mmCIF file of C-alpha atoms in Angstrom:
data_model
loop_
_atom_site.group_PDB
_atom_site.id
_atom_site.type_symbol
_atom_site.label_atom_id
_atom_site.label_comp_id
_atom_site.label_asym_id
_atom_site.label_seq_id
_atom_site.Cartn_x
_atom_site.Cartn_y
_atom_site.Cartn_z
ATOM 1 C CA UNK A 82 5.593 -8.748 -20.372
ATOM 2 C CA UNK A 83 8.794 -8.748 -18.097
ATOM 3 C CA UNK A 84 8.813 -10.082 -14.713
ATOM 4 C CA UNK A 85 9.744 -7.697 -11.879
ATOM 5 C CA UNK A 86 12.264 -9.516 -10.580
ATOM 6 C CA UNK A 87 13.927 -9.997 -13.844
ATOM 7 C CA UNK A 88 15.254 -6.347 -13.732
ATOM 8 C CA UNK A 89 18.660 -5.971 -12.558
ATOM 9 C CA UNK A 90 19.055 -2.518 -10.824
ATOM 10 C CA UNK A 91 22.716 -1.033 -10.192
ATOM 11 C CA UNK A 92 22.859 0.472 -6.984
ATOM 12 C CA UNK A 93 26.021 1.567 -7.011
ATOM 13 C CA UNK A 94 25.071 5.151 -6.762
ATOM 14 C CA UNK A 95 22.803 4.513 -4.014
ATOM 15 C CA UNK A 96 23.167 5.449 -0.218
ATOM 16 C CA UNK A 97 19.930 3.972 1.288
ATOM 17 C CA UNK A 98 16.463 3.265 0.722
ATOM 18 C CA UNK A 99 13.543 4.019 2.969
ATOM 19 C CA UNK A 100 10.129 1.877 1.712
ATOM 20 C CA UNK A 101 7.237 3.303 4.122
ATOM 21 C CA UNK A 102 3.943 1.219 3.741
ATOM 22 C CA UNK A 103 0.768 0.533 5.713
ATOM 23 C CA UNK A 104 -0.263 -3.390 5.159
ATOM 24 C CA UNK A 105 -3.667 -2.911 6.006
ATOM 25 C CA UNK A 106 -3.976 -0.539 2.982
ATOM 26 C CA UNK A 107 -5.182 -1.945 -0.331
ATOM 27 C CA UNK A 108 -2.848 -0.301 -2.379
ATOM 28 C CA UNK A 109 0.160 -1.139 -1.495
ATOM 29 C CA UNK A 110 0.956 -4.320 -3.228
ATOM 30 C CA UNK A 111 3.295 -2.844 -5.816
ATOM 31 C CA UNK A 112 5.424 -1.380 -3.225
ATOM 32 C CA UNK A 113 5.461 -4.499 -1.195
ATOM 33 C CA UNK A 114 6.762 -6.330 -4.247
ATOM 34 C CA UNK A 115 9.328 -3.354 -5.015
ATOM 35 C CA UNK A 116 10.732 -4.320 -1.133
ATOM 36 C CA UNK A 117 10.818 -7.880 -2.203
ATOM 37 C CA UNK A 118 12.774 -7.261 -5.543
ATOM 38 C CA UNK A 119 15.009 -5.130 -4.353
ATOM 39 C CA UNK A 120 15.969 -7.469 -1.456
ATOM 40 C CA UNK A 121 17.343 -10.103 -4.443
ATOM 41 C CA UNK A 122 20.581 -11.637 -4.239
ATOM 42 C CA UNK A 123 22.008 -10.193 -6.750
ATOM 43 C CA UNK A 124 20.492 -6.327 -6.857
ATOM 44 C CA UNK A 125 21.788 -6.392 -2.628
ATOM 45 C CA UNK A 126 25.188 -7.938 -4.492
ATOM 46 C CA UNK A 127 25.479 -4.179 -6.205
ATOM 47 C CA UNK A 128 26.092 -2.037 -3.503
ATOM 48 C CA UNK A 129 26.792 -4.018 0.297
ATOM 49 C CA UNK A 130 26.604 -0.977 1.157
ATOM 50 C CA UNK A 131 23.335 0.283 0.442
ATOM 51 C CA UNK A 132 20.499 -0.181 3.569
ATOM 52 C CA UNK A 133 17.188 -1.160 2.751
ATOM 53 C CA UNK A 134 14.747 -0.131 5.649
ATOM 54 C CA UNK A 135 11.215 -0.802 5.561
ATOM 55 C CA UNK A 136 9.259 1.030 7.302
ATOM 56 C CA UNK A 137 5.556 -0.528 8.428
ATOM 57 C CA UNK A 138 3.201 1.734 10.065
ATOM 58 C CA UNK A 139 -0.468 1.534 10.644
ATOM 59 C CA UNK A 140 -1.717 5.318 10.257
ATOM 60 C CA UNK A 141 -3.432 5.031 7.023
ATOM 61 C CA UNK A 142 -0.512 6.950 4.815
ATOM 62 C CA UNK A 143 0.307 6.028 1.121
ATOM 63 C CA UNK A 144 3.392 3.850 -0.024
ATOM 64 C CA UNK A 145 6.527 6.102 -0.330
ATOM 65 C CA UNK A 146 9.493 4.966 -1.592
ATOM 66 C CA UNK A 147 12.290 7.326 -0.361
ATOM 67 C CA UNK A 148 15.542 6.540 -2.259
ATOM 68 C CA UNK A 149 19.204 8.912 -0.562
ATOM 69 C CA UNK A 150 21.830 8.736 -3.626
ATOM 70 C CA UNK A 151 25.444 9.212 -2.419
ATOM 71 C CA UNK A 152 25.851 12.812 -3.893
ATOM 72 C CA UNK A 153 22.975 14.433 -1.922
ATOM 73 C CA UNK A 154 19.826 13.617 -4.428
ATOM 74 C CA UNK A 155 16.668 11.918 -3.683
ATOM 75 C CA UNK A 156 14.309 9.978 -5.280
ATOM 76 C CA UNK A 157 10.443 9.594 -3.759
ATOM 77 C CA UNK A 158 8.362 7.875 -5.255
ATOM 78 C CA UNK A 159 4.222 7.829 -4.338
ATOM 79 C CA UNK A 160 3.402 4.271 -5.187
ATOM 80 C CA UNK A 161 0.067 4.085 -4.330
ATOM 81 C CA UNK A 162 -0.612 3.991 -8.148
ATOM 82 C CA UNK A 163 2.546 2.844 -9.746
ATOM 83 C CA UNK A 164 3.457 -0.531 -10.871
ATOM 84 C CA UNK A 165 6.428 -2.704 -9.940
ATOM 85 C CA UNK A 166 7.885 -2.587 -13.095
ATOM 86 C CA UNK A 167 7.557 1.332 -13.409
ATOM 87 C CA UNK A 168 9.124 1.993 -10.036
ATOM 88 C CA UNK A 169 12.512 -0.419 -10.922
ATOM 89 C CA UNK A 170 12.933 0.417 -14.068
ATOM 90 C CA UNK A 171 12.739 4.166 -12.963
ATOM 91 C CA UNK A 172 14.972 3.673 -10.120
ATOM 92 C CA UNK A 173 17.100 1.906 -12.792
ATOM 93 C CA UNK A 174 17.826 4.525 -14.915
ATOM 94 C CA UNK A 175 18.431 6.895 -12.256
ATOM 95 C CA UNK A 176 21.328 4.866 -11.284
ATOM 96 C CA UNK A 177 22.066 4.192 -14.907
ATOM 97 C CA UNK A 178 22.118 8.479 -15.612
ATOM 98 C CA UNK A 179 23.966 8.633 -12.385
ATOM 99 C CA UNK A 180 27.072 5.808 -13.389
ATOM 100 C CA UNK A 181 27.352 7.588 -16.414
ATOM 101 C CA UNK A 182 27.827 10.811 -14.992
ATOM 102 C CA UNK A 183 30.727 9.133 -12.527
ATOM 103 C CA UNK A 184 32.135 8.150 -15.557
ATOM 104 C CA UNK A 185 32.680 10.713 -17.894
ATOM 105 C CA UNK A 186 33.947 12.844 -14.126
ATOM 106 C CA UNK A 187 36.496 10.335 -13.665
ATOM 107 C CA UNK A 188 37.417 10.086 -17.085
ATOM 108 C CA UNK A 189 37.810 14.099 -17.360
ATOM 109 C CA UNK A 190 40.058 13.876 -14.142
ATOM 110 C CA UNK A 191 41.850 11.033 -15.700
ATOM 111 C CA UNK A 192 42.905 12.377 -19.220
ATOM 112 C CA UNK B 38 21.460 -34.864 -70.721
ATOM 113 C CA UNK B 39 20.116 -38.398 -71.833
ATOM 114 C CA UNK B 40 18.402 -38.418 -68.727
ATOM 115 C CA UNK B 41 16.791 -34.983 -69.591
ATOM 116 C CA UNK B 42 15.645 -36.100 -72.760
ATOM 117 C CA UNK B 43 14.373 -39.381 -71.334
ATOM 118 C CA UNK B 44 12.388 -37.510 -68.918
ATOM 119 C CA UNK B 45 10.911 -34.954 -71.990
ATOM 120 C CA UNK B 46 10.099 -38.115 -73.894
ATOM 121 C CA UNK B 47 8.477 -40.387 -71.126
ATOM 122 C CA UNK B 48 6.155 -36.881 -70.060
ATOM 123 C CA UNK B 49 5.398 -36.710 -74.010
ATOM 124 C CA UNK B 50 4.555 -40.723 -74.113
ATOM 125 C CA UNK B 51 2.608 -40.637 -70.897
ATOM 126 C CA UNK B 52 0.378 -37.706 -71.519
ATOM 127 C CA UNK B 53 -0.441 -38.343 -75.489
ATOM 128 C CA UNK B 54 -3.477 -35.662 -75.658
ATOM 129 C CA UNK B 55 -0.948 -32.718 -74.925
ATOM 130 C CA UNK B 56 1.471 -31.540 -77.649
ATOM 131 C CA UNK B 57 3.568 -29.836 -75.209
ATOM 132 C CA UNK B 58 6.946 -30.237 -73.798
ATOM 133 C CA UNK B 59 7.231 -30.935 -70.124
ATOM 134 C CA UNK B 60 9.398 -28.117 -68.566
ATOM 135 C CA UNK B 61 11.269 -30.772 -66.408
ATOM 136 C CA UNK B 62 14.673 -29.683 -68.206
ATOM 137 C CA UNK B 63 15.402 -26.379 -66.332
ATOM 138 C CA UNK B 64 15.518 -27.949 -63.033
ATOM 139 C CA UNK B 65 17.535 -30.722 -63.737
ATOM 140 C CA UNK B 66 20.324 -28.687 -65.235
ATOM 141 C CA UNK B 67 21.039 -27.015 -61.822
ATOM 142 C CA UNK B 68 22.298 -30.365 -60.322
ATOM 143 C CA UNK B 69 19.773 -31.436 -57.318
ATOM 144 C CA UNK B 70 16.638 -33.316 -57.601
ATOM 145 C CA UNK B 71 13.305 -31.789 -55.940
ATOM 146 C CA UNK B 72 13.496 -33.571 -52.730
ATOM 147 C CA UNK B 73 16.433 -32.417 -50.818
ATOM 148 C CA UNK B 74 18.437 -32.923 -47.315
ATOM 149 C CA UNK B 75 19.396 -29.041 -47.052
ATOM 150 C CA UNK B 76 17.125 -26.500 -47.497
ATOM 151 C CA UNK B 77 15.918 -25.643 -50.924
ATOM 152 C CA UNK B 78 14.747 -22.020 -51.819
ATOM 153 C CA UNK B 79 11.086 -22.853 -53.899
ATOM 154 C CA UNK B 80 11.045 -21.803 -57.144
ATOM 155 C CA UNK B 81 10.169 -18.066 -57.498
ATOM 156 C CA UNK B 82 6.554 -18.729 -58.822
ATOM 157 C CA UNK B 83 5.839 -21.074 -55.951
ATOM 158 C CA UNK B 84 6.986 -18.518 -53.760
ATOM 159 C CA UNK B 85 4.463 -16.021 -54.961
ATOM 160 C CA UNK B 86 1.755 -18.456 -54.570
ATOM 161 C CA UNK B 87 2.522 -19.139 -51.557
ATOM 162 C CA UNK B 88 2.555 -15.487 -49.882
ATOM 163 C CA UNK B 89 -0.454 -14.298 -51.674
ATOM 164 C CA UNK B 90 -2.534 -17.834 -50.315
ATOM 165 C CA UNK B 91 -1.277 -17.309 -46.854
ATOM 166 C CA UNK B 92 -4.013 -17.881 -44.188
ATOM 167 C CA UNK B 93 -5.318 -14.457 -42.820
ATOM 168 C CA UNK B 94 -7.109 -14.909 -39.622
ATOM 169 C CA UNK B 95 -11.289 -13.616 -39.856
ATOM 170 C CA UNK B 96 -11.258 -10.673 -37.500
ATOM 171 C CA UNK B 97 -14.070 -10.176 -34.888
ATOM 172 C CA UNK B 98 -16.558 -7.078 -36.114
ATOM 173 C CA UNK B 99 -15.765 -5.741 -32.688
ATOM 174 C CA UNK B 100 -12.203 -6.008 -31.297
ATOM 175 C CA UNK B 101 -12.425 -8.102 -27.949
ATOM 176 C CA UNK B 102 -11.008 -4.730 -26.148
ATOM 177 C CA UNK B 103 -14.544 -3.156 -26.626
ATOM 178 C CA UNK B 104 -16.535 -5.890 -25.380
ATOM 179 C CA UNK B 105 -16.775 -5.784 -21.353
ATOM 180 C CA UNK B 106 -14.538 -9.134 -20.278
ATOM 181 C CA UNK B 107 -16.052 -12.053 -19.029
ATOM 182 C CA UNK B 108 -15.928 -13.215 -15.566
ATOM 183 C CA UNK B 109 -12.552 -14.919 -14.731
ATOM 184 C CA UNK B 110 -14.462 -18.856 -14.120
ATOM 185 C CA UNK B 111 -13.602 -19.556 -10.728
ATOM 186 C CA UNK B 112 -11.447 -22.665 -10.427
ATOM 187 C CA UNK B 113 -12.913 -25.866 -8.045
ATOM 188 C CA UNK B 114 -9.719 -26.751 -6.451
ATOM 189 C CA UNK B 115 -10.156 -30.238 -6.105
ATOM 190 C CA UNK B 116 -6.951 -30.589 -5.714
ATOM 191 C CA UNK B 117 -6.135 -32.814 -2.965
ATOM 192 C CA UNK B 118 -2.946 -30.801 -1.999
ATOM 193 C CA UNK B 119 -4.286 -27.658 -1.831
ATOM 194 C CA UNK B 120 -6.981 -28.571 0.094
ATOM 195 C CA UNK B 121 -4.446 -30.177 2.320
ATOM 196 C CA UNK B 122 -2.737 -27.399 2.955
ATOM 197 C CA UNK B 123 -6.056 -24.805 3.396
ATOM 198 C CA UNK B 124 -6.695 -27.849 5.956
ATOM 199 C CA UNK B 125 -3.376 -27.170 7.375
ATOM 200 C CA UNK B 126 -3.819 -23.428 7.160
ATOM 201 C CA UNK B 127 -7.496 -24.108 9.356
ATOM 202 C CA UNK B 128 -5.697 -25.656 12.302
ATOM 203 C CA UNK B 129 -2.875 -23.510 12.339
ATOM 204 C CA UNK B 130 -5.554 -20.482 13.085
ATOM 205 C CA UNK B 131 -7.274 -22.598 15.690
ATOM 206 C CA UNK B 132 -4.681 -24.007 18.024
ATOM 207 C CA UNK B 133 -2.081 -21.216 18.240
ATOM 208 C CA UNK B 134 -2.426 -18.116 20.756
ATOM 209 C CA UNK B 135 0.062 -15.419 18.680
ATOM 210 C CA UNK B 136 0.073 -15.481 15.072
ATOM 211 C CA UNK B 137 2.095 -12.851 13.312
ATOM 212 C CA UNK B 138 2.525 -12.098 9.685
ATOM 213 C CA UNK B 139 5.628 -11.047 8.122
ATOM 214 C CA UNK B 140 6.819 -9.783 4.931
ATOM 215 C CA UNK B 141 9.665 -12.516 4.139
ATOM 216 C CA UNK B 142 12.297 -11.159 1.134
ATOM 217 C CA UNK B 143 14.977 -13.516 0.015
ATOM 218 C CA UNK B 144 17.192 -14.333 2.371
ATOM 219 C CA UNK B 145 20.345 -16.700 2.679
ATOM 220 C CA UNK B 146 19.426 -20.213 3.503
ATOM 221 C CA UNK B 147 21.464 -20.340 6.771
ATOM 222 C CA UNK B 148 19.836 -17.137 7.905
ATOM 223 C CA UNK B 149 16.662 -18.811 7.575
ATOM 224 C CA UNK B 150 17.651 -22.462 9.536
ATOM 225 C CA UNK B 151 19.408 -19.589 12.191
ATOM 226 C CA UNK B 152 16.278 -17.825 12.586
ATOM 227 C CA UNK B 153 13.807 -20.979 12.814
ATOM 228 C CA UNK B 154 16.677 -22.049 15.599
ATOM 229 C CA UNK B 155 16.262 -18.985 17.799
ATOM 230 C CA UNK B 156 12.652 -19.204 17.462
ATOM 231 C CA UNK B 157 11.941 -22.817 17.751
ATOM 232 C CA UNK B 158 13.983 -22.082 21.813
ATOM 233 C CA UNK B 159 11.110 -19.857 22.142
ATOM 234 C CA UNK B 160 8.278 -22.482 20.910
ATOM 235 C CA UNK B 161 7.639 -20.255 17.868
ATOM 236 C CA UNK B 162 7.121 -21.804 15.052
ATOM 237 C CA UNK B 163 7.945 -20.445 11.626
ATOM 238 C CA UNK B 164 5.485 -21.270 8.736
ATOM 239 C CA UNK B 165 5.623 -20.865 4.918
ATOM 240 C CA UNK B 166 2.459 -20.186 3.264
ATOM 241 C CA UNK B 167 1.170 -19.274 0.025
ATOM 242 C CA UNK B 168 -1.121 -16.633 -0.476
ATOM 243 C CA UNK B 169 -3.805 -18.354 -2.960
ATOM 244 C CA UNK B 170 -4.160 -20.640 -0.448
ATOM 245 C CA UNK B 171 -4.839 -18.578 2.783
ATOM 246 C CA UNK B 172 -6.978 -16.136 1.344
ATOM 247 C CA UNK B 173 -9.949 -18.047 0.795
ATOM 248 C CA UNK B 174 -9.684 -19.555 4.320
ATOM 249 C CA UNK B 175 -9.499 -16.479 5.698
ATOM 250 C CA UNK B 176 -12.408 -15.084 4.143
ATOM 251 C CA UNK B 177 -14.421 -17.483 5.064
ATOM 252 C CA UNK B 178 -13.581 -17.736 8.968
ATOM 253 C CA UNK B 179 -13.318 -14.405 11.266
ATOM 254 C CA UNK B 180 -10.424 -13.208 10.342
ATOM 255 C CA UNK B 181 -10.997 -10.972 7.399
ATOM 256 C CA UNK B 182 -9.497 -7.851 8.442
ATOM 257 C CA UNK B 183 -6.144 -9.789 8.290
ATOM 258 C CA UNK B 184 -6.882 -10.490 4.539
ATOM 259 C CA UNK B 185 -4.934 -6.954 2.995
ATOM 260 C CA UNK B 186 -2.264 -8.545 4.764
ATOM 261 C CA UNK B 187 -1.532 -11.619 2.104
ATOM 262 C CA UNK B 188 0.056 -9.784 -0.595
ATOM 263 C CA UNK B 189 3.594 -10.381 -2.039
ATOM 264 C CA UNK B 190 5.627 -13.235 -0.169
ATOM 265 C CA UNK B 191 5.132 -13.861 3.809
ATOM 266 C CA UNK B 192 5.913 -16.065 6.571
ATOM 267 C CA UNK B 193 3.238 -16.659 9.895
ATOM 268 C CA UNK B 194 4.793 -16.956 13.004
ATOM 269 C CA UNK B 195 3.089 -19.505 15.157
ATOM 270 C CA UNK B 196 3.098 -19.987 18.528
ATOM 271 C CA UNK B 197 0.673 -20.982 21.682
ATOM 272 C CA UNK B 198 2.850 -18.341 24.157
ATOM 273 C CA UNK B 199 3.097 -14.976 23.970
ATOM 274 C CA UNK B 200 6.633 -14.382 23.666
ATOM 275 C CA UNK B 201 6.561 -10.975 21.948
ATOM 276 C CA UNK B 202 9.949 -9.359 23.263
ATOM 277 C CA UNK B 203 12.005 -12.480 22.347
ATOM 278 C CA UNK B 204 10.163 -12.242 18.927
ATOM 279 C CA UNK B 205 10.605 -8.663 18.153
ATOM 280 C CA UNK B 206 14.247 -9.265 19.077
ATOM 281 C CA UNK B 207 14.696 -12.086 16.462
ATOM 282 C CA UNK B 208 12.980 -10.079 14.023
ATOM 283 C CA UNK B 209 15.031 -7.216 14.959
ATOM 284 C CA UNK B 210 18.453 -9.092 14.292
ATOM 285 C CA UNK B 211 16.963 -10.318 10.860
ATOM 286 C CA UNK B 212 16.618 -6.917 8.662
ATOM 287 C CA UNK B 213 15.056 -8.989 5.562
ATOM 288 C CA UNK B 214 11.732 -9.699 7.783
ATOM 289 C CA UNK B 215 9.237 -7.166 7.771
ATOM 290 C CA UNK B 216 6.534 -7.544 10.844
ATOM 291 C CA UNK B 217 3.556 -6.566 9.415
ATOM 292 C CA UNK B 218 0.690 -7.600 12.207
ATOM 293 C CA UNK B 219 -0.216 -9.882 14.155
ATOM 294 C CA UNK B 220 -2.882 -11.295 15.316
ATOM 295 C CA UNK B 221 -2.925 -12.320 19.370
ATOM 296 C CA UNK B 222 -5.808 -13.789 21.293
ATOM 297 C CA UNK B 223 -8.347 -13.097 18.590
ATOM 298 C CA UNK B 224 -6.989 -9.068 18.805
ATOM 299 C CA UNK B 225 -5.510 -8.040 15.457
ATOM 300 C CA UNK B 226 -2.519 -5.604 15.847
ATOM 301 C CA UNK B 227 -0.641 -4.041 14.143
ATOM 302 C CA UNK B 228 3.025 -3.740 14.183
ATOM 303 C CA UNK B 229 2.930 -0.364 16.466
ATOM 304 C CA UNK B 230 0.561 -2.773 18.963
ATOM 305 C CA UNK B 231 2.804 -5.494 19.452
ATOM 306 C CA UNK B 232 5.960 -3.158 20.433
ATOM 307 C CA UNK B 233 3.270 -1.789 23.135
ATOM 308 C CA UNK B 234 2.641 -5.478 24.025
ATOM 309 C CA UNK B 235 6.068 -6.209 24.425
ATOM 310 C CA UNK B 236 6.634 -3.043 26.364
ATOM 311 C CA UNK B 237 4.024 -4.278 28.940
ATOM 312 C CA UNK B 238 5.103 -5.428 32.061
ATOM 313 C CA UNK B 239 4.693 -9.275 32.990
ATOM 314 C CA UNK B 240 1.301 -10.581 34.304
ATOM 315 C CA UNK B 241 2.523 -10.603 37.826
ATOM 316 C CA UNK B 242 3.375 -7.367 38.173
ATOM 317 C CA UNK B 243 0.650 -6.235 36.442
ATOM 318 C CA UNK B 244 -1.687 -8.076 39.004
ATOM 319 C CA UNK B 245 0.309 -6.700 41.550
ATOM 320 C CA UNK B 246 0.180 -2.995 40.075
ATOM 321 C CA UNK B 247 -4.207 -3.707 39.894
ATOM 322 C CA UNK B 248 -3.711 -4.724 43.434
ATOM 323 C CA UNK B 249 -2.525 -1.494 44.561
ATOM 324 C CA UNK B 250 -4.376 0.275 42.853
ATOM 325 C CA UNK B 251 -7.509 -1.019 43.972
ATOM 326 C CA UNK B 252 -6.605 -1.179 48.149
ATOM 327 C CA UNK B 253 -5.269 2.797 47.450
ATOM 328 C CA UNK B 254 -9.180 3.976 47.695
ATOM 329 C CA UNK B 255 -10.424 1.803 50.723
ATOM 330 C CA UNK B 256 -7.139 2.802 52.943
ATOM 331 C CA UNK B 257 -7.528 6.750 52.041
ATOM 332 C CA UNK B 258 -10.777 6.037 53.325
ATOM 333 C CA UNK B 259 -9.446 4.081 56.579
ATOM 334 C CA UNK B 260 -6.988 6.609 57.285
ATOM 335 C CA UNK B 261 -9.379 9.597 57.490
ATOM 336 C CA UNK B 262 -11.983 7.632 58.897
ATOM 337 C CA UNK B 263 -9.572 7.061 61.846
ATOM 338 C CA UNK B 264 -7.751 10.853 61.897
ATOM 339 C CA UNK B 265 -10.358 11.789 64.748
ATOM 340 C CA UNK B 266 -9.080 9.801 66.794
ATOM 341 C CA UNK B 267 -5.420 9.240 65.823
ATOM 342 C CA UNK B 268 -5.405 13.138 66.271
ATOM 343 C CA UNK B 269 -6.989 13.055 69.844
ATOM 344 C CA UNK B 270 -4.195 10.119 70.881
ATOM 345 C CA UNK B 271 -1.441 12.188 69.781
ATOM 346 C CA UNK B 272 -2.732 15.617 71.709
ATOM 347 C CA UNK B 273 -2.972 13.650 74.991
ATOM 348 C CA UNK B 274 0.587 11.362 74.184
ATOM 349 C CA UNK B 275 1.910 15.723 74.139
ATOM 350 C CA UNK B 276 0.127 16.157 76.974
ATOM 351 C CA UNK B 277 1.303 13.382 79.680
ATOM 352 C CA UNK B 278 4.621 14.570 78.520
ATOM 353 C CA UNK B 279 4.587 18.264 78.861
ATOM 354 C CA UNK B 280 3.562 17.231 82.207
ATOM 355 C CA UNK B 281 5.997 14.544 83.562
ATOM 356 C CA UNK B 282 8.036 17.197 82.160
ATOM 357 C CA UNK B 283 7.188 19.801 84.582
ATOM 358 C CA UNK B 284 6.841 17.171 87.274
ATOM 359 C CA UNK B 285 10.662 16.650 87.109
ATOM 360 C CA UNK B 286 11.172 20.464 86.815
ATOM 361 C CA UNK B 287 8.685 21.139 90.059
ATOM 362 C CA UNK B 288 7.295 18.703 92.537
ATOM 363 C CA UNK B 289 3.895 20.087 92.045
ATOM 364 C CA UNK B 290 2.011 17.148 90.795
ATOM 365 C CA UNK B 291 -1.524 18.146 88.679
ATOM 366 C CA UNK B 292 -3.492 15.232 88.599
ATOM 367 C CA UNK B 293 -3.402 14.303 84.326
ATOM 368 C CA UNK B 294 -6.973 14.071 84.689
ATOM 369 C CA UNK B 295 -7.835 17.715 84.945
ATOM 370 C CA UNK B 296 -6.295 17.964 81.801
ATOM 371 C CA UNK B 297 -8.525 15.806 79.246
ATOM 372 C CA UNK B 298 -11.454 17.856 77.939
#
């Protein structure tokens, strides 16, 4: 079983991140730990560029995870039922898709 | 060889009921003995024993997945540190005024010392806990609404003032802490309630603002209680001086008192 703050996300790709939670909720300790991993050292070493934002209100609404990528896309993700794990290693391979894509643009520009 | 033959004719001398041949010959031609430093393969026949005699664990007639799971034992801590620090946790609760709860992700170590240094000017104190150890407190005393709270890592912010501007601006200057609630003079709040408490004016002018508001009624009453009369003292203040008026126009004097009515 990995540990969540094992994964290493690249968030090169990334413009901002919004995490929207209510602490008085019950289900909203996956998303709470999502905010803590992604605050690591090293994932924040990625991208300085990238703003984490957590937003904490008290009106009863699920966990949201609202992720801005620097080409226009976004990324929400409910996690009222979702696990740690499931959320990085989605948001990983977003990023991972995205670098890729970079990639192969700059290397057609670049013959 | 001599010692191969030896070795045939000391296993045919020590065993005189067999009429065999000891097969000792084939491994000594290939050059080591039995017992080896390095690794030796076993002999192909020893192999096959071996794999077909392997131990195969006796499965359960119903796989432990089926069976409803047993109740996790609950664990006696009676362990002196963490009933220590529950102790700890206890008195915390009791002597402090404002205690809010924040969501604390990793931050540099001199960010921390900074922070505790702008709070510690403002006698807030800035305590680590761990969550095993405050939930069961908390359940226990009257604070259980605050127990939803203790997931994931936090801090408590401790203090016997309430000092919630200079605390929200701290926070506000540190983006890795998350306020999540607070809880202030036995009142839990939530983060939206303790921006309203900072907004709040100070108690003084507070007091002064009930003040007003509470001598507004009894003067409206004053003042139209005493209208009659105010009125009456203004009509006769026109009066005298529409006359003195006309008494420096015409030396006719009327005497002011034909005037009241």
């Amino acid at each position: 079983k990995k540990m969540a703050s094992k994964i290493r996300v690249v968030l090169r790709p990334v413009k901002s991140i919004v995490v929207r939670f209510c602490p008085f909720e019950s289900n909203v300790e996956s998303t709470r730990k999502f905010l803590g991993c992604i605050n690591h050292k090293k994932v924040q070493a990625t991208n300085r560029n990238c703003e984490v934002t957590a937003d904490v209100r008290h009106d009863g609404s699920e966990p949201l995870i609202d992720v801005m990528f620097a080409d226009g896309e976004r990324l929400i993700m409910k996690g009222a039922n979702l696990t740690t794990i499931e959320m990085l290693t989605a948001l990983g391979s977003k990023c991972n898709a995205k670098e890729l894509m970079e990639e192969q643009k700059s290397k057609k520009k670049s013959p | 060889a001599t010692a191969a033959n030896m070795a045939a004719l000391s296993g045919g001398g020590g065993a005189p009921w067999r009429r065999g041949w000891l097969p000792a010959l084939q491994f000594v031609r290939r050059g080591s003995k039995a017992v080896t430093r390095h690794w030796k393969a076993m002999h192909f026949q020893r192999q096959k024993l071996m794999a077909v005699t392997e131990y195969l664990a006796p499965r359960p007639a119903i796989p432990p997945r089926c069976l409803t799971p047993r109740k996790g034992r609950v664990e006696e801590e009676d362990n002196g540190y963490a009933r220590l620090l529950r102790r700890q946790v206890e008195e915390v609760f009791r002597d402090n005024r404002m205690i809010a709860v924040c969501q604390y992700n990793s931050m540099p170590g001199e960010d921390v010392v900074l922070m505790r240094h702008y709070l510690r000017k403002h006698n807030i104190e800035v305590k680590f806990v761990l969550n095993e150890i405050v939930r069961p407190v908390l359940s226990q005393s009257k604070y259980k609404n605050l127990l939803p709270l203790f997931v994931a890592r936090n801090i408590l912010l401790v203090s016997p003032e309430l000092k919630a501007k200079e605390m929200l601006r701290v926070l506000k200057g540190v983006p890795q802490i998350n306020l999540l609630g607070a809880c202030i003079d036995n009142t839990i709040l939530s983060r939206q309630g303790v921006e309203n408490l900072a907004k709040l004016p100070s108690l003084e002018v507070s007091q002064g603002q009930t003040v007003g508001a509470l001598a507004l009624l009894p003067s409206q009453t004053s003042s139209l209680l005493q209208r009659g009369s105010a009125y009456l003292t203004a009509l006769l203040d026109e009066h005298i001086r529409q006359l003195q008026a006309r008494e420096t126009g015409s030396p006719a004097e009327p005497a002011p008192a034909q005037s009241s009515g």
